[in-house]
PDB file of C-alpha atoms in Angstrom:
ATOM      1  CA  MET U 535      70.566  72.051 115.459  1.00 52.00           C
ATOM      2  CA  TYR U 536      74.296  71.407 115.693  1.00 53.00           C
ATOM      3  CA  ASN U 537      74.696  71.521 111.894  1.00 54.00           C
ATOM      4  CA  VAL U 538      72.768  74.807 111.589  1.00 49.00           C
ATOM      5  CA  THR U 539      74.910  76.421 114.293  1.00 54.00           C
ATOM      6  CA  LYS U 540      78.091  75.085 112.731  1.00 50.00           C
ATOM      7  CA  ILE U 541      77.083  76.302 109.256  1.00 49.00           C
ATOM      8  CA  SER U 542      76.110  79.716 110.649  1.00 47.00           C
ATOM      9  CA  PHE U 543      79.449  79.996 112.426  1.00 45.00           C
ATOM     10  CA  ILE U 544      81.373  79.032 109.275  1.00 49.00           C
ATOM     11  CA  ALA U 545      79.373  81.558 107.222  1.00 43.00           C
ATOM     12  CA  LEU U 546      80.146  84.267 109.781  1.00 40.00           C
ATOM     13  CA  VAL U 547      83.871  83.459 109.746  1.00 38.00           C
ATOM     14  CA  ILE U 548      83.960  83.508 105.931  1.00 45.00           C
ATOM     15  CA  THR U 549      82.150  86.854 105.876  1.00 43.00           C
ATOM     16  CA  LEU U 550      84.554  88.358 108.411  1.00 40.00           C
ATOM     17  CA  LEU U 551      87.582  87.055 106.532  1.00 40.00           C
ATOM     18  CA  ALA U 552      86.260  88.441 103.261  1.00 40.00           C
ATOM     19  CA  ALA U 553      85.732  91.830 104.902  1.00 40.00           C
ATOM     20  CA  CYS U 554      89.285  91.811 106.237  1.00 39.00           C
ATOM     21  CA  THR U 555      90.845  90.904 102.908  1.00 39.00           C
ATOM     22  CA  SER U 556      88.793  93.174 100.669  1.00 39.00           C
ATOM     23  CA  SER U 557      90.351  96.503  99.960  1.00 43.00           C
ATOM     24  CA  THR U 558      88.970  99.912  99.317  1.00 43.00           C
ATOM     25  CA  ALA U 559      90.904 102.660  97.653  1.00 58.00           C
ATOM     26  CA  HIS U 560      91.172 105.664  99.960  1.00 77.00           C
ATOM     27  CA  TYR U 561      91.953 109.224  98.932  1.00 77.00           C
ATOM     28  CA  GLN U 562      94.728 110.386 101.224  1.00 78.00           C
ATOM     29  CA  ALA U 563      98.156 111.966 101.283  1.00 78.00           C
ATOM     30  CA  ALA U 564     100.971 109.507 100.663  1.00 80.00           C
ATOM     31  CA  GLY U 565     101.933 107.702 103.831  1.00 80.00           C
ATOM     32  CA  GLU U 566     105.058 105.884 104.928  1.00 80.00           C
ATOM     33  CA  LYS U 567     104.731 103.240 102.197  1.00 78.00           C
ATOM     34  CA  GLY U 568     103.997 105.834  99.513  1.00 80.00           C
ATOM     35  CA  PHE U 569     100.343 104.988  98.855  1.00 86.00           C
ATOM     36  CA  GLY U 570      98.191 108.073  98.307  1.00 88.00           C
ATOM     37  CA  TYR U 571      98.823 111.403  96.617  1.00 93.00           C
ATOM     38  CA  SER U 572     101.938 113.520  96.449  1.00 94.00           C
ATOM     39  CA  ASP U 573     102.704 116.658  94.496  1.00 95.00           C
ATOM     40  CA  LYS U 574     105.489 119.082  93.700  1.00 96.00           C
ATOM     41  CA  GLN U 575     105.325 122.623  92.395  1.00 96.00           C
ATOM     42  CA  LEU U 576     107.322 122.933  89.147  1.00 97.00           C
ATOM     43  CA  ALA U 577     106.457 126.567  88.331  1.00 96.00           C
ATOM     44  CA  THR U 578     103.991 129.195  89.536  1.00 95.00           C
ATOM     45  CA  ASP U 579     101.217 127.641  87.454  1.00 96.00           C
ATOM     46  CA  MET U 580     102.505 124.073  87.040  1.00 97.00           C
ATOM     47  CA  TYR U 581     102.508 121.027  89.320  1.00 97.00           C
ATOM     48  CA  TRP U 582     103.526 117.381  89.174  1.00 97.00           C
ATOM     49  CA  VAL U 583     100.835 115.228  90.826  1.00 96.00           C
ATOM     50  CA  SER U 584     101.110 111.533  91.627  1.00 95.00           C
ATOM     51  CA  TYR U 585      98.667 109.035  93.082  1.00 93.00           C
ATOM     52  CA  LYS U 586      99.829 105.552  94.070  1.00 92.00           C
ATOM     53  CA  SER U 587      96.942 103.169  94.685  1.00 87.00           C
ATOM     54  CA  ARG U 588      96.784  99.788  96.349  1.00 83.00           C
ATOM     55  CA  ASP U 589      94.421  96.999  95.319  1.00 78.00           C
ATOM     56  CA  THR U 590      92.487  99.062  92.783  1.00 78.00           C
ATOM     57  CA  ASN U 591      92.472  99.835  89.076  1.00 81.00           C
ATOM     58  CA  ALA U 592      94.128 102.500  86.958  1.00 84.00           C
ATOM     59  CA  GLN U 593      90.858 104.377  86.502  1.00 88.00           C
ATOM     60  CA  LYS U 594      90.395 104.933  90.254  1.00 88.00           C
ATOM     61  CA  ALA U 595      94.042 106.010  90.632  1.00 90.00           C
ATOM     62  CA  THR U 596      93.556 108.466  87.748  1.00 92.00           C
ATOM     63  CA  GLU U 597      90.398 109.875  89.354  1.00 93.00           C
ATOM     64  CA  TYR U 598      92.305 110.507  92.585  1.00 93.00           C
ATOM     65  CA  ALA U 599      95.229 112.148  90.751  1.00 94.00           C
ATOM     66  CA  LEU U 600      92.762 114.440  88.944  1.00 96.00           C
ATOM     67  CA  LEU U 601      91.040 115.218  92.259  1.00 96.00           C
ATOM     68  CA  ARG U 602      94.364 116.256  93.792  1.00 95.00           C
ATOM     69  CA  ALA U 603      95.116 118.415  90.738  1.00 97.00           C
ATOM     70  CA  ALA U 604      91.700 120.079  91.140  1.00 97.00           C
ATOM     71  CA  GLU U 605      92.339 120.776  94.840  1.00 97.00           C
ATOM     72  CA  LEU U 606      95.713 122.350  94.030  1.00 97.00           C
ATOM     73  CA  THR U 607      94.142 124.417  91.250  1.00 97.00           C
ATOM     74  CA  ILE U 608      91.622 125.962  93.663  1.00 97.00           C
ATOM     75  CA  ALA U 609      94.210 126.376  96.443  1.00 96.00           C
ATOM     76  CA  GLN U 610      96.498 128.314  94.075  1.00 96.00           C
ATOM     77  CA  GLY U 611      93.650 130.635  93.019  1.00 96.00           C
ATOM     78  CA  TYR U 612      93.013 129.170  89.554  1.00 97.00           C
ATOM     79  CA  GLU U 613      89.832 127.828  87.937  1.00 97.00           C
ATOM     80  CA  TRP U 614      90.887 125.073  85.538  1.00 97.00           C
ATOM     81  CA  PHE U 615      93.830 122.817  84.839  1.00 96.00           C
ATOM     82  CA  ALA U 616      95.209 121.126  81.745  1.00 95.00           C
ATOM     83  CA  VAL U 617      96.994 117.776  81.835  1.00 94.00           C
ATOM     84  CA  SER U 618     100.123 118.192  79.727  1.00 92.00           C
ATOM     85  CA  GLU U 619     101.646 114.784  80.558  1.00 91.00           C
ATOM     86  CA  LYS U 620     100.219 111.568  81.960  1.00 92.00           C
ATOM     87  CA  ASP U 621     101.897 108.295  82.844  1.00 89.00           C
ATOM     88  CA  VAL U 622     100.204 105.211  84.274  1.00 89.00           C
ATOM     89  CA  SER U 623     102.171 102.248  85.555  1.00 88.00           C
ATOM     90  CA  GLY U 624     101.151  99.224  87.538  1.00 85.00           C
ATOM     91  CA  LYS U 625     102.344  96.047  89.155  1.00 79.00           C
ATOM     92  CA  ARG U 626     100.537  92.823  89.779  1.00 72.00           C
ATOM     93  CA  LEU U 627     101.450  90.903  92.907  1.00 66.00           C
ATOM     94  CA  VAL U 628     100.593  87.218  93.075  1.00 62.00           C
ATOM     95  CA  ARG U 629     101.050  85.284  96.313  1.00 60.00           C
ATOM     96  CA  ASN U 630     100.339  81.543  96.428  1.00 57.00           C
ATOM     97  CA  GLU U 631     100.031  79.082  99.329  1.00 53.00           C
ATOM     98  CA  GLN U 632     103.794  78.555  99.517  1.00 47.00           C
ATOM     99  CA  THR U 633     104.174  82.348  99.983  1.00 42.00           C
ATOM    100  CA  GLU U 634     106.152  82.693  96.773  1.00 42.00           C
ATOM    101  CA  VAL U 635     105.710  86.164  95.372  1.00 43.00           C
ATOM    102  CA  HIS U 636     105.725  87.027  91.669  1.00 44.00           C
ATOM    103  CA  VAL U 637     105.598  90.657  90.555  1.00 46.00           C
ATOM    104  CA  ASP U 638     104.902  91.495  86.917  1.00 47.00           C
ATOM    105  CA  THR U 639     104.622  94.907  85.337  1.00 47.00           C
ATOM    106  CA  ILE U 640     101.168  95.027  83.828  1.00 48.00           C
ATOM    107  CA  ALA U 641     100.841  98.548  82.501  1.00 45.00           C
ATOM    108  CA  ASN U 642     102.938 101.445  81.404  1.00 48.00           C
ATOM    109  CA  CYS U 643     100.653 103.768  79.565  1.00 48.00           C
ATOM    110  CA  THR U 644     100.611 107.427  78.629  1.00 48.00           C
ATOM    111  CA  SER U 645      97.045 107.319  77.339  1.00 45.00           C
ATOM    112  CA  ASP U 646      93.747 107.985  79.075  1.00 45.00           C
ATOM    113  CA  MET U 647      92.666 104.571  77.796  1.00 42.00           C
ATOM    114  CA  CYS U 648      94.471 102.685  80.593  1.00 43.00           C
ATOM    115  CA  GLY U 649      91.997 100.826  82.734  1.00 45.00           C
ATOM    116  CA  SER U 650      91.948  97.847  84.989  1.00 43.00           C
ATOM    117  CA  VAL U 651      93.867  94.768  83.983  1.00 42.00           C
ATOM    118  CA  PRO U 652      91.998  91.456  83.993  1.00 41.00           C
ATOM    119  CA  ALA U 653      93.044  89.176  86.830  1.00 40.00           C
ATOM    120  CA  SER U 654      94.039  85.586  86.224  1.00 39.00           C
ATOM    121  CA  ARG U 655      93.380  83.040  88.944  1.00 36.00           C
ATOM    122  CA  LYS U 656      94.023  79.374  89.626  1.00 37.00           C
ATOM    123  CA  TYR U 657      91.048  77.384  90.872  1.00 34.00           C
ATOM    124  CA  GLY U 658      90.735  74.118  92.697  1.00 37.00           C
ATOM    125  CA  SER U 659      88.569  71.325  91.340  1.00 37.00           C
ATOM    126  CA  ASP U 660      85.565  72.644  93.276  1.00 39.00           C
ATOM    127  CA  GLY U 661      85.857  76.103  91.662  1.00 42.00           C
ATOM    128  CA  VAL U 662      87.096  77.857  94.799  1.00 42.00           C
ATOM    129  CA  ASN U 663      90.202  80.023  94.570  1.00 39.00           C
ATOM    130  CA  ILE U 664      92.575  78.200  96.912  1.00 43.00           C
ATOM    131  CA  GLU U 665      96.013  78.689  95.426  1.00 49.00           C
ATOM    132  CA  GLN U 666      96.764  82.369  95.122  1.00 52.00           C
ATOM    133  CA  GLU U 667      95.935  85.903  96.035  1.00 52.00           C
ATOM    134  CA  GLU U 668      96.319  88.637  93.457  1.00 58.00           C
ATOM    135  CA  ARG U 669      96.256  92.405  93.597  1.00 65.00           C
ATOM    136  CA  ALA U 670      97.229  95.329  91.414  1.00 79.00           C
ATOM    137  CA  ASP U 671      98.923  98.535  92.500  1.00 85.00           C
ATOM    138  CA  PHE U 672      98.902 101.519  90.128  1.00 88.00           C
ATOM    139  CA  THR U 673     100.737 104.825  90.007  1.00 92.00           C
ATOM    140  CA  VAL U 674      99.402 107.734  87.974  1.00 93.00           C
ATOM    141  CA  GLU U 675     101.639 110.747  87.401  1.00 94.00           C
ATOM    142  CA  LEU U 676     100.326 113.977  85.898  1.00 95.00           C
ATOM    143  CA  THR U 677     101.933 117.251  84.942  1.00 96.00           C
ATOM    144  CA  VAL U 678      99.249 119.930  85.123  1.00 96.00           C
ATOM    145  CA  LEU U 679      99.092 123.592  84.119  1.00 96.00           C
ATOM    146  CA  PHE U 680      96.681 125.940  85.910  1.00 97.00           C
ATOM    147  CA  GLY U 681      94.610 128.694  84.317  1.00 96.00           C
ATOM    148  CA  LYS U 682      91.819 131.242  84.851  1.00 95.00           C
ATOM    149  CA  GLY U 683      89.035 132.558  82.675  1.00 93.00           C
ATOM    150  CA  GLU U 684      88.101 131.003  79.360  1.00 90.00           C
ATOM    151  CA  ARG U 685      89.233 127.393  79.086  1.00 88.00           C
ATOM    152  CA  PRO U 686      91.203 126.330  76.031  1.00 86.00           C
ATOM    153  CA  ALA U 687      89.720 123.685  73.725  1.00 81.00           C
ATOM    154  CA  PRO U 688      92.070 120.719  74.326  1.00 75.00           C
ATOM    155  CA  LYS U 689      90.492 117.466  75.440  1.00 81.00           C
ATOM    156  CA  PHE U 690      92.444 117.211  78.692  1.00 86.00           C
ATOM    157  CA  VAL U 691      91.344 120.507  80.272  1.00 93.00           C
ATOM    158  CA  TYR U 692      89.248 120.238  83.437  1.00 95.00           C
ATOM    159  CA  ASP U 693      87.189 122.686  85.469  1.00 95.00           C
ATOM    160  CA  ALA U 694      88.568 122.203  88.992  1.00 95.00           C
ATOM    161  CA  ARG U 695      85.243 122.765  90.764  1.00 96.00           C
ATOM    162  CA  GLU U 696      83.473 120.285  88.463  1.00 95.00           C
ATOM    163  CA  VAL U 697      86.076 117.597  89.217  1.00 95.00           C
ATOM    164  CA  ILE U 698      85.637 118.098  92.969  1.00 95.00           C
ATOM    165  CA  GLN U 699      81.815 118.131  92.683  1.00 95.00           C
ATOM    166  CA  ALA U 700      81.846 114.933  90.602  1.00 92.00           C
ATOM    167  CA  HIS U 701      84.012 113.221  93.227  1.00 90.00           C
ATOM    168  CA  ASN U 702      81.750 114.357  96.074  1.00 90.00           C
ATOM    169  CA  SER U 703      78.625 113.227  94.170  1.00 90.00           C
ATOM    170  CA  ALA U 704      80.142 109.788  93.540  1.00 84.00           C
ATOM    171  CA  LYS U 705      80.863 109.361  97.280  1.00 77.00           C
ATOM    172  CA  ASN U 706      77.218 109.898  98.214  1.00 69.00           C
TER     173      ASN U 706
END
């Protein structure tokens, strides 16, 4: 009886700790530490959009930057937007038991092919990760042009309403 209770308690503690340390990317305006979206109007029909993510991959940060561009497109009275420039950069933060911190740049990409970067880990002899914690923070910056009516043929042209609908469908 004592062992079952002890094991149940340990399992509960591990579950709670895992829940506290896991991270979920949230779509939000940039806060005090700069995580989230920000934007700046460059011309009547042109914006700079940035999304800085924490503990996620470049693809999710890109999705959120595109979502913000879509919201701005609709808010400004346009129907579609074209991405004229894209930059993806990221940093990997590794913290080990001695609280030493190592930060490496892991991506600086101007292509839509940037994705998540594989994580390397150190394992103890029993296969449990005991030496370090690792996370990746990404920033995606876009320059977007807004338009109405017939969309041009370039690959990086998006219907703003479709981007928003796709995001809302993925949430459900």
